[in-house]
C-alpha positions as a printed Julia matrix, in Angstrom:
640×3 Matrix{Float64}:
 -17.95   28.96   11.19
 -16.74   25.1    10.17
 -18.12   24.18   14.22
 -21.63   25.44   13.42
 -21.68   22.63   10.76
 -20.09   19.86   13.32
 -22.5    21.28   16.11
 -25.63   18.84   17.3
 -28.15   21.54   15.67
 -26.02   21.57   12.7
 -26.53   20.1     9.22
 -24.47   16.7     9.96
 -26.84   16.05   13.13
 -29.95   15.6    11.3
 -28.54   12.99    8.73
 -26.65   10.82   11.64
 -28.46    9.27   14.34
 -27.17    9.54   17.7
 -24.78   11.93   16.66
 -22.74   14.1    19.23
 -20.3    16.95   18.6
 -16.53   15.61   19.03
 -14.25   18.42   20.5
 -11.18   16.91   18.72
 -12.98   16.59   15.14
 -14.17   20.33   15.52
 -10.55   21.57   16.33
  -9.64   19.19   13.52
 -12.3    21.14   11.11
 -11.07   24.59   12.01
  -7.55   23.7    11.0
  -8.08   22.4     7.75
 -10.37   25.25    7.6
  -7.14   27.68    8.46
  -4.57   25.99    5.91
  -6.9    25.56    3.05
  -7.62   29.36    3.38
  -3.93   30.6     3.76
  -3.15   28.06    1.48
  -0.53   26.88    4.06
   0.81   22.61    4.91
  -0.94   20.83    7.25
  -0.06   17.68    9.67
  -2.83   16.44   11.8
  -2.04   12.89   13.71
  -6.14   12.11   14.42
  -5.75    9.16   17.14
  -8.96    6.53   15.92
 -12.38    7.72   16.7
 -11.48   11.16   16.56
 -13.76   11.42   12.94
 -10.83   12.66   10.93
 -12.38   11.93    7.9
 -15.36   14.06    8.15
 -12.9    16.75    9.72
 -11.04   17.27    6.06
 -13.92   16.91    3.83
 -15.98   18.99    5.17
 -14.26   21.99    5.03
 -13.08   20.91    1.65
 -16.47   20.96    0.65
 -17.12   23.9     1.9
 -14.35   25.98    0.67
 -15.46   25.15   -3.02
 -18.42   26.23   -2.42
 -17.3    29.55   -1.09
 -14.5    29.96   -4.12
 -15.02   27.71   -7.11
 -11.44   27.27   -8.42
 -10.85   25.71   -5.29
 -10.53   22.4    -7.29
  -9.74   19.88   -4.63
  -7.7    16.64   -4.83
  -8.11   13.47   -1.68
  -5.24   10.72   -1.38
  -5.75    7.73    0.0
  -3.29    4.95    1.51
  -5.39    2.08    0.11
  -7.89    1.08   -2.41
 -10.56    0.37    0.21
 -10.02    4.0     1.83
 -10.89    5.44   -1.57
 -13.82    3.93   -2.07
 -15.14    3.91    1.3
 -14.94    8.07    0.44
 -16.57    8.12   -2.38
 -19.39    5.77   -2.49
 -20.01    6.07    1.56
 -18.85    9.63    2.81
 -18.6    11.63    0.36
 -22.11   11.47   -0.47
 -23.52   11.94    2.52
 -21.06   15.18    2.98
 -22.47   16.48   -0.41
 -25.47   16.69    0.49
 -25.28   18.44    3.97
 -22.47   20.51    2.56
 -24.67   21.74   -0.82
 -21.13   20.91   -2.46
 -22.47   21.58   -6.54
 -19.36   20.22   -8.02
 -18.47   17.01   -9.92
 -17.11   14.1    -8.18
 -14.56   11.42   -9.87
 -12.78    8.31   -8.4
 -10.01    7.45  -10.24
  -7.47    4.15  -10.15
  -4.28    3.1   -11.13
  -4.52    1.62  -14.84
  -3.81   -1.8   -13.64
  -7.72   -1.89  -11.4
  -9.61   -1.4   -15.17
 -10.24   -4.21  -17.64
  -8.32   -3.75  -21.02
 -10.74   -4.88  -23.91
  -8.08   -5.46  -26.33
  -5.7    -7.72  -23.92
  -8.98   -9.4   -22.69
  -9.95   -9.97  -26.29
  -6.48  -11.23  -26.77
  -6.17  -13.84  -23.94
  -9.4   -15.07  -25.0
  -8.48  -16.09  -28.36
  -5.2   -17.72  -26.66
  -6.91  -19.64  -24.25
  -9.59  -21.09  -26.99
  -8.0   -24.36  -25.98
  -7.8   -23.87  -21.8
  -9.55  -26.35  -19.45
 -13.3   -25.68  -18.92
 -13.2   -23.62  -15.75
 -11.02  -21.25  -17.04
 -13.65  -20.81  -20.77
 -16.8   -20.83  -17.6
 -14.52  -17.75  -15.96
 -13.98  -16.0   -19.5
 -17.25  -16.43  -20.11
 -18.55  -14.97  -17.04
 -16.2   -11.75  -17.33
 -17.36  -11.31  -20.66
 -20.84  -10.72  -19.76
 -19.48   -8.55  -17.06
 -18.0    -5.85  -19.22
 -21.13   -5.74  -21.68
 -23.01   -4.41  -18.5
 -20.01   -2.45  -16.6
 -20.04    1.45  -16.71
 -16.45    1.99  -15.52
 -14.93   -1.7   -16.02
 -13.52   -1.71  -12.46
 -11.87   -5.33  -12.06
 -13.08   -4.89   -8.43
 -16.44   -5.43   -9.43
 -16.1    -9.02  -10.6
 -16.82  -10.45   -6.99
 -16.48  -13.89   -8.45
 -12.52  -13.55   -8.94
 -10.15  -13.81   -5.8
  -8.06  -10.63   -5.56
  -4.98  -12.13   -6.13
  -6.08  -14.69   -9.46
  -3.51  -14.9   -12.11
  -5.8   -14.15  -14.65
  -6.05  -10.69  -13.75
  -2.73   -9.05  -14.78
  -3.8   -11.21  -18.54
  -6.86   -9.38  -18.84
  -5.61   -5.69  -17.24
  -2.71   -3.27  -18.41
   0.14   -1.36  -17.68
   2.69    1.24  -18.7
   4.83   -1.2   -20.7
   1.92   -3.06  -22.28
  -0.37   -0.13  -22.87
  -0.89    0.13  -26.93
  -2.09    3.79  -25.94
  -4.3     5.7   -29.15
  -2.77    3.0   -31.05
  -4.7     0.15  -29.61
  -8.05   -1.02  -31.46
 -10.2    -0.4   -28.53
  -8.57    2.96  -27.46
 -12.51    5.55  -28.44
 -14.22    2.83  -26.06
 -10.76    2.14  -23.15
 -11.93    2.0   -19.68
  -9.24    3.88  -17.9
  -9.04    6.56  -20.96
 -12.43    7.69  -20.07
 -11.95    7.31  -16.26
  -8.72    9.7   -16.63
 -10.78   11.85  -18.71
 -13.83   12.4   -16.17
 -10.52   12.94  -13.57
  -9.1    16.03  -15.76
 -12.64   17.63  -15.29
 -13.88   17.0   -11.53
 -13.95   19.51   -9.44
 -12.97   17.29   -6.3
 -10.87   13.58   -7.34
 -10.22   11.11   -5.01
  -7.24    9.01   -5.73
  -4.24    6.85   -3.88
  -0.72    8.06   -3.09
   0.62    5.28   -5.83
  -1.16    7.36   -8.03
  -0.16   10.42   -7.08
   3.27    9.81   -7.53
   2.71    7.93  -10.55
   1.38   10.77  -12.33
   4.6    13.02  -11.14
   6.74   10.43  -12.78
   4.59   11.04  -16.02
   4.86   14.85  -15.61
   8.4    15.33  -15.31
   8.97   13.44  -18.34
   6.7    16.25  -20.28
   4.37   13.98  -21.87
   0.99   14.32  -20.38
  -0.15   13.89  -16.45
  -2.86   11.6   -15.09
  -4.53   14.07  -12.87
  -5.53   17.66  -12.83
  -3.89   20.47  -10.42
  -5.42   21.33   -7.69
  -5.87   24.53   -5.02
  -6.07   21.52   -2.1
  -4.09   18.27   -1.67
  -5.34   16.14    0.92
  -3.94   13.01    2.23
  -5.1    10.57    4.51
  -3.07    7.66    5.58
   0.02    9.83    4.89
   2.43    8.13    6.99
   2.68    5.73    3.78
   3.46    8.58    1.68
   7.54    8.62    2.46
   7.68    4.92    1.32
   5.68    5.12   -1.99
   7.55    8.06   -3.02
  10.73    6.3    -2.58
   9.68    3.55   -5.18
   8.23    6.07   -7.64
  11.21    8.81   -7.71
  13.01    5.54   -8.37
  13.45    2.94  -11.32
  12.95   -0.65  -11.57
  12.84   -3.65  -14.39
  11.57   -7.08  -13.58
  11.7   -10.67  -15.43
   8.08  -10.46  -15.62
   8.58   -7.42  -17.82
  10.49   -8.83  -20.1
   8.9   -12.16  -20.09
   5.3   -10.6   -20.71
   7.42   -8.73  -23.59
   8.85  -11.75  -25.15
   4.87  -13.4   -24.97
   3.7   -10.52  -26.27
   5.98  -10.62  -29.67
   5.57  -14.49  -29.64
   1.79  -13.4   -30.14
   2.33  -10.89  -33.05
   4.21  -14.01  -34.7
   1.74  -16.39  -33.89
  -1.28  -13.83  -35.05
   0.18  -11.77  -37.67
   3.36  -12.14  -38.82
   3.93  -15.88  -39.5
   6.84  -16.21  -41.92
   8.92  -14.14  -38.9
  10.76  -17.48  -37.47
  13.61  -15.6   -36.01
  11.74  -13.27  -34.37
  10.03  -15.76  -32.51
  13.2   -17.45  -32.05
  14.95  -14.02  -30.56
  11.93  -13.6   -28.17
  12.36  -17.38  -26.87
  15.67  -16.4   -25.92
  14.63  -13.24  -24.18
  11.94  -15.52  -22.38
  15.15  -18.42  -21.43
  17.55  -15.37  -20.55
  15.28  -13.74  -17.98
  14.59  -16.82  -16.48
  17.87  -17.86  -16.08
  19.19  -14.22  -15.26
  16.21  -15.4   -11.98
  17.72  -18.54  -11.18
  21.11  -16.36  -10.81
  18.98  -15.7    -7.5
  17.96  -19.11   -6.46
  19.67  -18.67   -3.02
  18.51  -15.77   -2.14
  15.45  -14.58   -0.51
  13.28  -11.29   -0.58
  15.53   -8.18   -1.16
  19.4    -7.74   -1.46
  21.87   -5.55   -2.18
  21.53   -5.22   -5.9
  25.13   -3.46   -5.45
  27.43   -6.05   -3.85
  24.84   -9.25   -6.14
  26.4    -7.19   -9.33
  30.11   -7.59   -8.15
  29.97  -11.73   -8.21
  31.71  -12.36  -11.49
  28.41  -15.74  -12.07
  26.09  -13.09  -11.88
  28.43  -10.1   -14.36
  27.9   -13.07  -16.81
  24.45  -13.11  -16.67
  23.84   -9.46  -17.25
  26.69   -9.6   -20.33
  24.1   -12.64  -21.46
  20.69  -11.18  -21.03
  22.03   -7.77  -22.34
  23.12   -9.45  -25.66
  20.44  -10.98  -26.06
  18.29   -7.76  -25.96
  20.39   -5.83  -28.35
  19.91   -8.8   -30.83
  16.24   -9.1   -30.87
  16.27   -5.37  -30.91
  18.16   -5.48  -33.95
  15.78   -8.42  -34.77
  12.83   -6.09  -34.49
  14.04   -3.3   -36.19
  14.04   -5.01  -39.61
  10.39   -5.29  -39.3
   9.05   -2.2   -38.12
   5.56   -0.73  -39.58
   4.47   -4.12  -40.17
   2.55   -4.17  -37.01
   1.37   -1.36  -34.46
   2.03   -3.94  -31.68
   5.19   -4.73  -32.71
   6.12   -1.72  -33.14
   4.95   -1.06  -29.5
   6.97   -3.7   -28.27
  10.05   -2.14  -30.12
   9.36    0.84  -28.42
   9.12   -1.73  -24.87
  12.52   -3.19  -25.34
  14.85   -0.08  -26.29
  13.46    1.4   -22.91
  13.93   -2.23  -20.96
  17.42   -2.05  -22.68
  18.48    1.43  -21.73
  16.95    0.79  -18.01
  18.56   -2.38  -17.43
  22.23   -0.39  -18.62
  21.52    2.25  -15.91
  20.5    -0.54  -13.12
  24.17   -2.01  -14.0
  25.34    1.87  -13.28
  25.76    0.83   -9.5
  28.67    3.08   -8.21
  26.59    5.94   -8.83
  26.04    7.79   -5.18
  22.9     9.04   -3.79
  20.88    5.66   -4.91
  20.4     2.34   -3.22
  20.72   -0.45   -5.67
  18.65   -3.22   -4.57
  16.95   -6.89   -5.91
  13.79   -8.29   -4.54
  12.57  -12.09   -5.41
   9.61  -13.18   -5.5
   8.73  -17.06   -6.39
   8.97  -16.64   -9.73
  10.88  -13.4   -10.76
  13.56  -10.9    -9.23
  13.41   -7.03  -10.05
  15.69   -4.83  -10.0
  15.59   -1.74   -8.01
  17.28    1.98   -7.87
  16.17    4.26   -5.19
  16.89    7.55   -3.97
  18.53    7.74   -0.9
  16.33   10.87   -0.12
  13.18   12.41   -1.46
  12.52   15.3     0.56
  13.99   17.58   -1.85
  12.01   16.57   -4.95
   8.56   16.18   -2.82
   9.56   19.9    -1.18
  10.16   21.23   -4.64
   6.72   20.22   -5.92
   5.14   21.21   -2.86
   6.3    24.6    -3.35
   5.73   24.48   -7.3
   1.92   24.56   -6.23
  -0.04   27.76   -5.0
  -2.24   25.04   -2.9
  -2.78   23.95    0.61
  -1.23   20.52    2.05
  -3.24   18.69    4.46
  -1.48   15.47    5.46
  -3.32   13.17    8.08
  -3.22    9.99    9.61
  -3.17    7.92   12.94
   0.37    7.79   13.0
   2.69   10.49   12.12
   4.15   11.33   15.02
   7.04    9.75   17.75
   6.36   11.07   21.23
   4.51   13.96   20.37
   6.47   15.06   17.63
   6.25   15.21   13.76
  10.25   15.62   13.14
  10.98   12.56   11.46
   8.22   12.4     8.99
   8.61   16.0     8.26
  12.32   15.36    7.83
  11.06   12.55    5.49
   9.22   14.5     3.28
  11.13   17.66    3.41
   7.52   19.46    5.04
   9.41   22.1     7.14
   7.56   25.04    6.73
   4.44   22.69    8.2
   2.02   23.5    11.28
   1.6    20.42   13.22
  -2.14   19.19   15.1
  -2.15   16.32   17.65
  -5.5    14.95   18.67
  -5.79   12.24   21.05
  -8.61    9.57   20.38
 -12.34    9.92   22.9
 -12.02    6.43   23.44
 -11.78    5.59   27.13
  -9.01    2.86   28.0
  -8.46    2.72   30.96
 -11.68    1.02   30.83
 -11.74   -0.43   27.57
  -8.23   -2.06   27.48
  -5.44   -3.87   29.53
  -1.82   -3.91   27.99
   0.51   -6.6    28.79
   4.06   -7.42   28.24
   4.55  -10.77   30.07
   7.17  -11.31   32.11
  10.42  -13.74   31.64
   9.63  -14.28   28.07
  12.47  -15.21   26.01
  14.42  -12.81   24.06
  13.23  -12.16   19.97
  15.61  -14.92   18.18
  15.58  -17.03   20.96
  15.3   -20.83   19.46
  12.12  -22.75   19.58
  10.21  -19.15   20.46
   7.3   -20.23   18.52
   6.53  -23.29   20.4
   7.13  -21.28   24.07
   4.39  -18.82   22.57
   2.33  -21.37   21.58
   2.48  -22.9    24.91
   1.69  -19.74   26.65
  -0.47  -18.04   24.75
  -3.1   -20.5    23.92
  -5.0   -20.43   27.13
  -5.01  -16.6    26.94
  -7.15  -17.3    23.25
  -9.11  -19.86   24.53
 -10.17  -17.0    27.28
 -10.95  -14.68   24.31
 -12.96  -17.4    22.2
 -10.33  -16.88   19.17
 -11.35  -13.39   18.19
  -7.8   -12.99   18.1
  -5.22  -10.97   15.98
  -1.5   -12.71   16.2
   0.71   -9.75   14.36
   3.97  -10.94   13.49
   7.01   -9.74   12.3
   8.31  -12.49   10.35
   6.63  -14.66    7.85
   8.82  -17.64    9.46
   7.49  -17.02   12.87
   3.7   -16.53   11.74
   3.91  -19.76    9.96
   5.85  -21.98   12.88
   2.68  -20.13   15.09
  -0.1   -20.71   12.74
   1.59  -24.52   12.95
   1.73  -24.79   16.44
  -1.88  -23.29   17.47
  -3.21  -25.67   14.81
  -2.02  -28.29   16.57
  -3.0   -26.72   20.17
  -6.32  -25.22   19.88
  -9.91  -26.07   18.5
 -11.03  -23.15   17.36
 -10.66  -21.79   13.02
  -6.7   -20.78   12.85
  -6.69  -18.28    9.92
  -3.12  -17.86    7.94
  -2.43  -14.65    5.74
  -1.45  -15.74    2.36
  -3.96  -18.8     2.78
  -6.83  -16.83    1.07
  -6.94  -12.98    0.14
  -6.76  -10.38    2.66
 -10.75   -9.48    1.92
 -11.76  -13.43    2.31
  -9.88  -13.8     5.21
 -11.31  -10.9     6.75
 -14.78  -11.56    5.74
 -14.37  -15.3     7.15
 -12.36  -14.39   10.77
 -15.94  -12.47   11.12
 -17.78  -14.8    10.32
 -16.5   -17.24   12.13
 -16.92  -15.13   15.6
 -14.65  -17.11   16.96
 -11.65  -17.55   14.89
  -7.47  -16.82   15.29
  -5.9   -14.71   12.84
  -2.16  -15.36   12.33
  -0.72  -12.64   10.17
   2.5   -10.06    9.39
   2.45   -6.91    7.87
  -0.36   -6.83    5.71
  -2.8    -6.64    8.81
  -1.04   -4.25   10.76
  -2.88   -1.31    8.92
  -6.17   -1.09    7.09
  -7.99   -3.19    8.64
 -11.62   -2.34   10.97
 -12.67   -5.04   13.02
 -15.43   -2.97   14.66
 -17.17   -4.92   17.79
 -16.13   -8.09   20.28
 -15.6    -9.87   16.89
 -11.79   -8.56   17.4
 -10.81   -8.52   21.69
  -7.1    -9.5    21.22
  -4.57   -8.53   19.64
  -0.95   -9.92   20.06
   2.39   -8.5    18.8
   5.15  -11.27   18.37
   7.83   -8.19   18.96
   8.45   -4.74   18.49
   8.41   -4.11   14.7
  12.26   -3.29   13.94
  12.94   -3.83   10.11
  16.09   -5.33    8.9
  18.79   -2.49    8.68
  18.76   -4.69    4.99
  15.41   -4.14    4.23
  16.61   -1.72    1.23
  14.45    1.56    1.85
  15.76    1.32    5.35
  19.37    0.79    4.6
  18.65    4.03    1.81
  17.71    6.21    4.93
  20.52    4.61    6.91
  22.89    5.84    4.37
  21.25    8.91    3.81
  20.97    9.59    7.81
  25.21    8.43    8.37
  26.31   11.35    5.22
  24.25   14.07    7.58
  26.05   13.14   10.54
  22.45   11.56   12.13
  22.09    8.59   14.63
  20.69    5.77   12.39
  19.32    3.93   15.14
  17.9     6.72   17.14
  16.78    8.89   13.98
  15.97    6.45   11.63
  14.74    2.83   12.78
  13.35    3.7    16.09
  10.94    6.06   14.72
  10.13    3.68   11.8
   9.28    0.88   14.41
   7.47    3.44   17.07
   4.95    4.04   13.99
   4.17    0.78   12.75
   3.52   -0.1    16.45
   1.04    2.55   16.86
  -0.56    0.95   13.65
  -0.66   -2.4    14.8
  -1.99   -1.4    18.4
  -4.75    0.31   16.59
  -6.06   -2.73   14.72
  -7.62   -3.39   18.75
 -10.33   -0.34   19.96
 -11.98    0.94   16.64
 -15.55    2.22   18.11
 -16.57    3.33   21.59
 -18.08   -0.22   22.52
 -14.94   -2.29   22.26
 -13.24   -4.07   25.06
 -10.04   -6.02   24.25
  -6.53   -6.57   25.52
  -3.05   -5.83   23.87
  -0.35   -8.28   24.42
   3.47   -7.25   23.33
   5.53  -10.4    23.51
   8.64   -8.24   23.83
  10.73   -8.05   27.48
  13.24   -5.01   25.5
  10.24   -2.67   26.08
  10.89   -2.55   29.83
  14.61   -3.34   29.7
  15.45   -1.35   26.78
  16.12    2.57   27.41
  14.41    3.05   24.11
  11.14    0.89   25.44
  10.03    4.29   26.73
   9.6     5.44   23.32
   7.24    2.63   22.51
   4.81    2.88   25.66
   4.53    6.83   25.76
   2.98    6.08   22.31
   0.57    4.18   23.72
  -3.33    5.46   25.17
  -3.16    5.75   28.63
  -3.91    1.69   28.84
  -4.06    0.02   32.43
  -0.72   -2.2    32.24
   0.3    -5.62   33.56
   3.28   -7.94   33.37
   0.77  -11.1    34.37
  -1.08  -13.44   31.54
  -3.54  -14.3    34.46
  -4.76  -10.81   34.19
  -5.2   -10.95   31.01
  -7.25  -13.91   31.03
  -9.23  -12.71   33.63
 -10.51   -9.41   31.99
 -11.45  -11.32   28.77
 -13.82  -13.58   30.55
 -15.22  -10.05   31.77
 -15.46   -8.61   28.14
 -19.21  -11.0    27.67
């Protein structure tokens, strides 16, 4: 029995100290337990401090152990997830379990240094300012020593520096058994310890990625499995939208057009119109970007195309893509690499044709811009068939888990999502106690969202409530306009270290609001999941307003469609549970461990004069509630 192993004379007790059995984990236990043996799908919403994590691998372990084929395979939302589980719990479970099988982690190919691209970019930048030569240097001595060339070991590099997608590759730069480093490739031998573990731990991105692979019939990324577990899973609807769709960016093709420039510069020298045709590739996707200038974010790729400015553009950058192809062509087996690149551009070419395809139904057809590029998108309107299909396709069990999967008690509209219909469903409310440990306010006669000069009225009334709470304050916002016009205006107000998200990495931030002990963190999406701020280091968190996407925001306006064609309430069946669950992620950032005390503040009036407010605060913990800032300020001068 699975609660013999979670009990306090049990195996798990003598390796934790001050361990006690949790009611909710064991229940947990016994249905993972249940599915994996029936082979059956699984959702399981584990409220925070439940011990979810230990309640799905530890029956996972177990059931190899009882049946060896049971080859076992554990999705994550996020990078730091993964490795939490395998360098932290999963070796700690191994050893109480007796699990005897082999263990691999495995990343997308865009987390492992590429020798011959690093090898590359440092005979390019033989001519760079010093710091950058110091930084080569450094990561050169770095992959002499690494064993599994994991960029996320080079602690000296910010997460975001530009150098990293230089030295790193992916599927359009990949020289594959062609390459010169390809018997001694990082991610080759990562993929091939992958194919031969007995229990792989992976993200969803790469999940997905490696169904893309497989339906084109040449090769897959990861083994099968008797058990797919994943954790975070309310991501999962999302990501598989983007991967059971297409997309081509300027950076593609500008990294292309470098990349021939470079066989030109390096090998083929008396090839002046070559270099010439890739020039104009480089100029044409840069000026097919600044066809975008006045737009922001994402767009409707679909009604963009129609403007007769922009019809000129494609005509422009598609001509000039069937003339260096034709370019190209004259000189192939000259060069492996620019043969690859050959390869690169008739797929860019035929991709870009289809993206121009945009009166075909069932796909949203959508842009996004970034600072310095724009890529084009084509996404399903629906992926529950395809992601039913391959659930059925496998003779496995499903376990999907997470914090948040579920809108007042029920799992409808991320089964509906998914297509997970023939799934049993587990709710399991947190042990935390909140009525002691919290106080949730939504203050009275504040402005409506939109209302002008909103910032500086929460500014105004706000700051005393952060003074009370000595900064240790999360401000989640909705906007990046509104969290900079806050970040601005507490600047200004208070004393204390104002963080800003997009200032410094997510990590550095994090690691400094701790540090500082007394810090405010002004932030949007980013921080509203995967992040544990365990202690009084965190005691408020504040919600600028409920978290209702744009009905533009083009995954949205996909389901919209989708939801309108079955005769559904787009409001009621799409957006409001989309906003109920990202709420329930941001409220969690707050109580994380049975010691913290802090207070929840929702800047938003519609939850108590909206009908659909309900929805919102019946998924909240049974939190003692207020209308009065006063109050607030009064129980964090209690928390010390």
């Amino acid at each position: 029995m699975i609660s013999s192993f979670f009990s306090t004379r049990g195996p798990l007790s003598k390796k934790l100290t001050h361990y006690i059995t949790r009611d909710a984990q064991v229940e947990m236990a016994e249905a993972v337990v249940c599915a994996i043996d029936k082979k059956e799908q699984l959702l399981v919403e584990a409220e925070t401090g439940t011990g979810k994590t230990f309640a799905y691998l530890a029956p996972a372990l177990l059931s190899y152990n009882k049946n060896n084929d049971a080859s076992i395979i554990i999705s994550t939302g996020s990078k730091a997830l993964q490795e939490q589980l395998y360098l932290k719990d999963l070796p700690l479970l191994i050893e109480t379990t007796g699990f005897t099988g082999s263990v691999s982690l495995l990343k997308g190919r865009s987390n492992y240094l590429c020798r011959e691209r690093f090898n590359r970019f440092i005979l390019e930048s033989q001519r760079k300012e010093k710091a950058l030569q110091i930084t080569l240097v450094k990561i050169k001595n770095w992959s002499l020593k690494t064993k599994m060339g994991d960029i996320s070991e080079i602690d000296f590099l910010a997460e975001d520096a530009f150098i990293l997608s230089a030295i790193t590759s992916n599927n359009d730069n990949c020289l594959g058994r062609e390459c010169p480093c390809f018997d001694d490739c990082f991610i080759v031998n990562a993929r091939k310890k992958a194919m031969q573990a007995d229990l792989l731990v992976i993200n969803h991105h790469l999940f997905f990625a490696d169904l893309a692979v497989k339906e084109t019939g040449f090769g897959e990324l990861i083994p099968e499995a008797s058990v797919y577990i994943f954790d975070e899973a309310h991501q999962l609807p999302d990501i598989a939208s983007v991967y059971f769709g297409e997309s081509l960016s300027t950076r593609q093709l500008i990294d292309l057009a470098k990349d021939i420039d470079f066989v030109y510069r390096m090998e083929l020298r008396e090839a002046k119109q070559m270099a010439k045709a890739a020039d104009q590739l480089r100029v044409s996707a840069l000026d097919f970007r600044l066809a975008f200038a006045m737009d922001k974010g994402t767009g409707s790729w679909r009604e963009k195309s129609k403007q007769r400015v922009m019809q000129l553009h494609v005509q422009r950058l598609l001509q000039v893509m069937q003339f260096l192809n034709s370019v190209l062509l004259e000189r192939l087996g000259k060069s492996e690499l620019l043969d690859h690149c050959f390869e690169r551009l008739a797929t860019f070419t035929l991709l870009f044709k289809k993206l121009n395809e945009v009166n075909s139904s069932g796909f949203s057809y959508w842009f996004d811009c970034s600072a310095q590029h724009v890529t084009l998108n084509i996404t399903p309107l629906s992926v529950a068939k395809r992601f039913q299909e391959e659930c059925e396709k496998k003779n496995a069990a499903w376990i999907f888990t997470s914090a948040t999967l579920s809108v007042q008690g029920k799992f409808h509209h991320f089964m509906d999502l998914l297509g997970l219909q023939k799934s049993k469903a587990l709710q399991l409310n947190s042990p935390f106690n909140y009525a002691e440990q919290t106080l949730f306010v939504v203050p009275r006669l504040f402005p409506e969202p939109g209302t002008p000069g909103l910032a500086n009225i929460l500014v105004d009334e706000l700051s005393p409530v952060i003074r009370a709470s000595k900064g240790r304050c999360f401000f989640l916002c909705t906007s990046h306009a509104m969290m900079n016009q806050l970040a601005i205006g507490f600047r200004q107000t208070l004393t204390l270290p104002v963080l800003l998200q997009g200032e410094k990495s997510k990590q550095a931030l994090l690691k400094e609001f701790v540090e500082h002990g007394n810090a405010l963190l002004v932030a949007t999406s980013s921080f509203w999941e995967g992040v544990d701020v365990r202690g009084q280091t965190l005691s408020c968190v504040i919600i600028d307003k409920l978290p209702f996407s744009s009905p533009e925001e083009p995954l949205l306006k996909a389901r919209i469609e989708d939801a309108l064609l079955k005769g559904k309430d787009p409001f009621f069946d799409v957006q409001l549970p989309q906003a109920v669950i990202a709420f329930k992620q941001g409220i969690g950032r707050l109580i994380r461990a049975e010691q913290d005390k802090g207070v929840l503040i929702v800047c938003d009036n519609r939850l108590v004069t909206r009908k659909y407010g309900d929805l919102f605060l019946n998924s909240l913990p049974a939190m003692p509630r207020t209308r009065t800032l006063q109050n607030a300020i009064d129980f964090l001068k209690n928390i010390d």
